Tab-separated table of C-alpha atoms in Angstrom:
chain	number	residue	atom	x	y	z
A	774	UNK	CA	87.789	78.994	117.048
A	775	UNK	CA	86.887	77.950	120.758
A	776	UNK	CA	88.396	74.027	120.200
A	777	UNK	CA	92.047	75.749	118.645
A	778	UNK	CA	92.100	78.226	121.707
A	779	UNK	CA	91.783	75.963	124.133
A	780	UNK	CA	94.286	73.051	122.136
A	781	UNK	CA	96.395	76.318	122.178
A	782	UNK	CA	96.201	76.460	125.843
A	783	UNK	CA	96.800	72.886	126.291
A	784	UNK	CA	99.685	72.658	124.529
A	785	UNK	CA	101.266	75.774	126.044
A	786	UNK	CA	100.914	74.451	129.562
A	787	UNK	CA	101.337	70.996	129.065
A	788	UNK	CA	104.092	69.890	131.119
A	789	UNK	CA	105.204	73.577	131.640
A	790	UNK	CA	103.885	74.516	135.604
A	791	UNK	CA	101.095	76.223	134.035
A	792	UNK	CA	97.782	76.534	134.679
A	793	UNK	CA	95.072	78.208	131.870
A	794	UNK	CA	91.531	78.960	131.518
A	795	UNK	CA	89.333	80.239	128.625
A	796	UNK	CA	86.254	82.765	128.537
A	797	UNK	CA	84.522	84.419	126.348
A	798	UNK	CA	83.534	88.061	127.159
A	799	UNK	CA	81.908	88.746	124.205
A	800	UNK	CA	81.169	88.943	120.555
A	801	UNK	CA	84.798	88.350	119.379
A	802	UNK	CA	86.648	89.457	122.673
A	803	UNK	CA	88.171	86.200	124.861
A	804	UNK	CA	89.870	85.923	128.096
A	805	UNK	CA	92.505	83.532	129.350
A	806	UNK	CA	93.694	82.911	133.045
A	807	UNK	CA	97.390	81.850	132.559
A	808	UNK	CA	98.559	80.708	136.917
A	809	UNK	CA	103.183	79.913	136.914
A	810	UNK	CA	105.224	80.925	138.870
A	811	UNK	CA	106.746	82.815	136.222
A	812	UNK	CA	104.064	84.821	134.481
A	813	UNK	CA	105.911	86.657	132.264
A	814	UNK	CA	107.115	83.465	130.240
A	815	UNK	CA	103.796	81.475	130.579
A	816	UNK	CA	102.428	84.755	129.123
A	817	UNK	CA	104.512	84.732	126.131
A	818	UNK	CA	104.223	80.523	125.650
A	819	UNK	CA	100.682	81.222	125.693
A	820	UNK	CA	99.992	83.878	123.661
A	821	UNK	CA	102.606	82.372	120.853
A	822	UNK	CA	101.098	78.839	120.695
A	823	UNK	CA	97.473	80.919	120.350
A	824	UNK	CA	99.032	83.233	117.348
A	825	UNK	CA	100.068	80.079	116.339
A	826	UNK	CA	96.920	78.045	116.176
A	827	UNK	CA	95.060	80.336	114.478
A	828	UNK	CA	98.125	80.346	111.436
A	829	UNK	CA	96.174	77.947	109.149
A	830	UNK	CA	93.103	79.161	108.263
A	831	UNK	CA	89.395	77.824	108.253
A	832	UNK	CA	87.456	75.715	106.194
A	833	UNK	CA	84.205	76.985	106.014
A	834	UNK	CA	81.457	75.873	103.458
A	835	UNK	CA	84.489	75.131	100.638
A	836	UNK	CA	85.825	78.461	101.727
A	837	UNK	CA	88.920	79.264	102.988
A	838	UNK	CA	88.889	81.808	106.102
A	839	UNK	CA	91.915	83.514	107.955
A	840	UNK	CA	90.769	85.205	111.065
A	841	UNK	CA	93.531	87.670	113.074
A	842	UNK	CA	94.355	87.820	116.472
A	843	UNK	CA	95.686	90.538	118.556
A	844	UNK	CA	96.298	89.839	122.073
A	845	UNK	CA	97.022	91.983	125.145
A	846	UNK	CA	98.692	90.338	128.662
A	847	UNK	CA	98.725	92.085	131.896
A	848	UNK	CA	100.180	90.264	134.845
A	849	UNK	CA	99.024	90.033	138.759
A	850	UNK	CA	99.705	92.086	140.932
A	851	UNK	CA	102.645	94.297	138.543
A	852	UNK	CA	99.952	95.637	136.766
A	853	UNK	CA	96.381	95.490	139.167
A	854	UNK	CA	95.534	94.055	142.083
A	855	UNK	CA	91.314	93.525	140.778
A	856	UNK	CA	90.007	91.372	137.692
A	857	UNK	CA	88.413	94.485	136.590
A	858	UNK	CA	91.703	96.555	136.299
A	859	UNK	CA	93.210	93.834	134.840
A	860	UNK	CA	90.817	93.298	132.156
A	861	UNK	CA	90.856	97.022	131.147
A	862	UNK	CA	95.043	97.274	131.414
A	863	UNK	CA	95.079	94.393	129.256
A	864	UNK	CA	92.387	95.958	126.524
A	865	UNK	CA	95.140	99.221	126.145
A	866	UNK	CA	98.129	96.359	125.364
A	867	UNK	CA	95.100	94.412	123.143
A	868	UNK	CA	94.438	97.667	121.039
A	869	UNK	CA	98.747	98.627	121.055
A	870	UNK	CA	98.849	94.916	119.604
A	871	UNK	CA	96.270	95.821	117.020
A	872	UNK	CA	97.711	99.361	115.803
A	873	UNK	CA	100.917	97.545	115.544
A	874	UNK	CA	99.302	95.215	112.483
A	875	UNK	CA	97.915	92.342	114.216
A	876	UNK	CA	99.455	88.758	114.927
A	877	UNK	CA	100.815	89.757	117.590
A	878	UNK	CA	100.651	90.233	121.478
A	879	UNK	CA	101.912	93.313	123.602
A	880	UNK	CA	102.242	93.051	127.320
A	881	UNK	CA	100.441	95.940	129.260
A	882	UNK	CA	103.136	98.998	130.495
A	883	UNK	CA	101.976	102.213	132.141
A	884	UNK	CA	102.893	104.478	128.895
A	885	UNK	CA	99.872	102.881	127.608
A	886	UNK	CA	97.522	104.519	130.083
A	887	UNK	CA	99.730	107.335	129.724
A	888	UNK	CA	99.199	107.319	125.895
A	889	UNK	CA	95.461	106.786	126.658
A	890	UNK	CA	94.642	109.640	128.371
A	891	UNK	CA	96.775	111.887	126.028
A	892	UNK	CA	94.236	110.393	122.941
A	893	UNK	CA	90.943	110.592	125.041
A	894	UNK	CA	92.133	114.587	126.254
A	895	UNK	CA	92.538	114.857	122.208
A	896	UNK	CA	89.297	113.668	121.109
A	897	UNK	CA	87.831	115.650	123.608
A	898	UNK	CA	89.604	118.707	122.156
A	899	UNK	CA	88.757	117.637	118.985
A	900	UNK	CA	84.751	117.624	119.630
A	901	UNK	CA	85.204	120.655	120.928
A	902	UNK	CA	87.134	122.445	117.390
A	903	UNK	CA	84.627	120.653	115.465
A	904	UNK	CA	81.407	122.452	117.196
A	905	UNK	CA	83.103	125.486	117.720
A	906	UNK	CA	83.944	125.514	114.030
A	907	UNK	CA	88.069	126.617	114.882
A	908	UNK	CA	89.129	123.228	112.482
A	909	UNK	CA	90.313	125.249	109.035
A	910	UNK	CA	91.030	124.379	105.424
A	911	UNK	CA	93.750	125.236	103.394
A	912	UNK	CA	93.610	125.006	99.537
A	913	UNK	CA	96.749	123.520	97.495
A	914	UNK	CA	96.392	125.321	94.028
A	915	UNK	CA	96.570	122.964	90.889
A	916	UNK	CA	97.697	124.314	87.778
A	917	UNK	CA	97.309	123.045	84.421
A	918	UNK	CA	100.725	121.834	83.154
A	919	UNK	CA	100.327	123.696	79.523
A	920	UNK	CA	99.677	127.108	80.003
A	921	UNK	CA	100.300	126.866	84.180
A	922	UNK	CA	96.645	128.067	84.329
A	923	UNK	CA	94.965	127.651	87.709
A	924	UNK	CA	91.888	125.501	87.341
A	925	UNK	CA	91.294	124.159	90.785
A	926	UNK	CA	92.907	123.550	94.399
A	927	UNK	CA	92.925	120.121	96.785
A	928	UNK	CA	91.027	120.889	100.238
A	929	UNK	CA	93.471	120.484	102.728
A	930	UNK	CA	91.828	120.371	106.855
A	931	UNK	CA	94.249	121.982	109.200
A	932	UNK	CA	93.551	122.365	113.294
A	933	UNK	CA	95.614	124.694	115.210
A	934	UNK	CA	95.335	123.590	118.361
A	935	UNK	CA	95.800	126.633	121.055
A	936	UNK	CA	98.469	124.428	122.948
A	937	UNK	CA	100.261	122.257	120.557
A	938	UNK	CA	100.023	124.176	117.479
A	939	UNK	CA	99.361	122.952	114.185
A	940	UNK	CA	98.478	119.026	114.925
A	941	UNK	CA	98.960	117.348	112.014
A	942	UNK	CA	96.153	115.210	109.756
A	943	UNK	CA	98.341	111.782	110.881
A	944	UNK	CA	97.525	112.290	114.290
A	945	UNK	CA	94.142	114.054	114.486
A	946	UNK	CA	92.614	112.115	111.650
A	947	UNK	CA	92.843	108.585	113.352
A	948	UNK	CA	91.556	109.964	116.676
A	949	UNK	CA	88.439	110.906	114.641
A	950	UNK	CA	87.697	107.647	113.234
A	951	UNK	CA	88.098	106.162	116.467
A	952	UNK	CA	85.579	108.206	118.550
A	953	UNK	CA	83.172	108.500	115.970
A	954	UNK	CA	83.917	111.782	114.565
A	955	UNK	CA	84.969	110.406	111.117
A	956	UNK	CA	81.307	111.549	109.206
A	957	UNK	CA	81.120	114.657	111.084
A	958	UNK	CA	84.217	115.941	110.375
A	959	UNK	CA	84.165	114.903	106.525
A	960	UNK	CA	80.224	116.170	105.932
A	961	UNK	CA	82.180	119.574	107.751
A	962	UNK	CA	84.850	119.509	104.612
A	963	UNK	CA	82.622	118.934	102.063
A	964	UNK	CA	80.251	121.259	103.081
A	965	UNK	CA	83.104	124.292	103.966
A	966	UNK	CA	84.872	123.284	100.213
A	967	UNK	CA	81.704	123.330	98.386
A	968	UNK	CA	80.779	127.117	99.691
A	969	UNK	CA	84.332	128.330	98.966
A	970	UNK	CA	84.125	126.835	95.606
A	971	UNK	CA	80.825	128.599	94.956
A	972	UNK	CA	82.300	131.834	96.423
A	973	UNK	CA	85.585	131.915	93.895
A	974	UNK	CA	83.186	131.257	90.956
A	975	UNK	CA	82.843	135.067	90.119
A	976	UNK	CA	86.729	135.853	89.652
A	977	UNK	CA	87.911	131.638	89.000
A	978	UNK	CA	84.796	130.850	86.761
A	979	UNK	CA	84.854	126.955	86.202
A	980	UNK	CA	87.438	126.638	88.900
A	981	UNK	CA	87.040	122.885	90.994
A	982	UNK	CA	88.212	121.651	93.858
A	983	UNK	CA	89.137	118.387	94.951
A	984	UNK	CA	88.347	116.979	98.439
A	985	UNK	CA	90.044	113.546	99.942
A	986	UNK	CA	87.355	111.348	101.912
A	987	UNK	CA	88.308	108.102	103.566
A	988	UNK	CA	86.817	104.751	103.138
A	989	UNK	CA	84.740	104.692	106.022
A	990	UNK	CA	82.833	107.765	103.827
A	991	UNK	CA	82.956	105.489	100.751
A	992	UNK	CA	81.119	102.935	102.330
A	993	UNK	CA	78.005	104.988	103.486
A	994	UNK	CA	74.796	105.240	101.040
A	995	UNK	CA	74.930	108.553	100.511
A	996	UNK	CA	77.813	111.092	101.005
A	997	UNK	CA	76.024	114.314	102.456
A	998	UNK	CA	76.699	117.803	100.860
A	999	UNK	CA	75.144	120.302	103.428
């Protein structure tokens, strides 16, 4: 991965003006120091000839291997004047280059850290519905087709927030799998479905109801029914 990076960088600057450099911060995370005169362009040159190094996938013990690659560019001094807000400017246009579907690079612009404050005031909000217990559900009744009996409901989670209103799952549910709220908030449905299921039993007997979970749920041991 290190040898196509840096042939990446070679061939970007080759001839071009350009200076480069490659790091490695960490686990999968790199860095590269791109010097021209025009930084804009040597950003882009760059950042293509990486996306397109890493096109043809790797060989690996017979196997075949296609790794992705999202990159983020901020630019000196338009968008910091210190390596360290720099780095950070150009981790907010990393992770817009991600949400966007990888293969691809984003240049850093200040609605990012506008957008980035905005999700960190939601999560924030978010911990706070979740231990407060304000989060609701609402139940979509399912009928059987023949005789339009009702024989269960779907669990639907709702949060009204007090200043936006009713945010919808699309935009709160993503902000919980990011900051870790993701098992929390689904052990919270299960466990609020389950006891409301239970409770209709007397009037609905036999009456089920269905509850989504996500992948990330899937993928633990042991769902948990509290």
């Amino acid at each position: 991965l290190v040898q196509r990076l840096e042939r990446a960088l070679l061939s970007a600057s080759w001839g071009q003006g350009i200076r480069a450099r490659l790091a490695r911060l960490g686990g999968d995370e790199f860095v590269a120091l791109v010097i021209a005169r025009d930084t804009r362009t040597a950003g882009e040159r760059v950042a293509a000839a990486m996306l397109a190094q890493l096109q043809q996938p790797f060989e690996i013990a017979g196997k075949s291997l296609k790794i992705g690659l999202s990159i983020g560019l901020t630019r000196f001094p338009e968008d910091g004047l210190s390596s360290r807000l720099l780095l950070k400017q150009g981790d907010l246009a990393m992770y817009q280059a991600k949400q966007q579907g990888k293969q691809r690079f984003q240049f850093y612009s200040g609605q990012l850290t506008e957008a980035a404050e905005q999700r960190l005031e939601l999560e924030n909000e978010l911990r706070h519905a979740l231990a407060a217990g304000t989060l609701d559900l609402h139940y979509q009744p399912i009928h059987r087709f023949a005789d339009q009996q009702l024989v269960g409901a779907e669990a639907l989670l709702r949060w009204r927030h007090p200043v936006h209103g009713l945010v919808p799952p699309s935009v709160f549910i993503p902000v919980a799998e990011r900051c870790g709220l993701a098992d929390e908030l689904g052990d919270w449905v299960i466990a609020r479905a389950v006891r409301d299921c239970a409770r209709w039993q007397a009037a609905l007997p036999g009456v089920w109801v269905a509850v989504n979970v996500s992948g990330r749920q899937l993928q633990r041991p042991l769902l948990s029914f509290l």
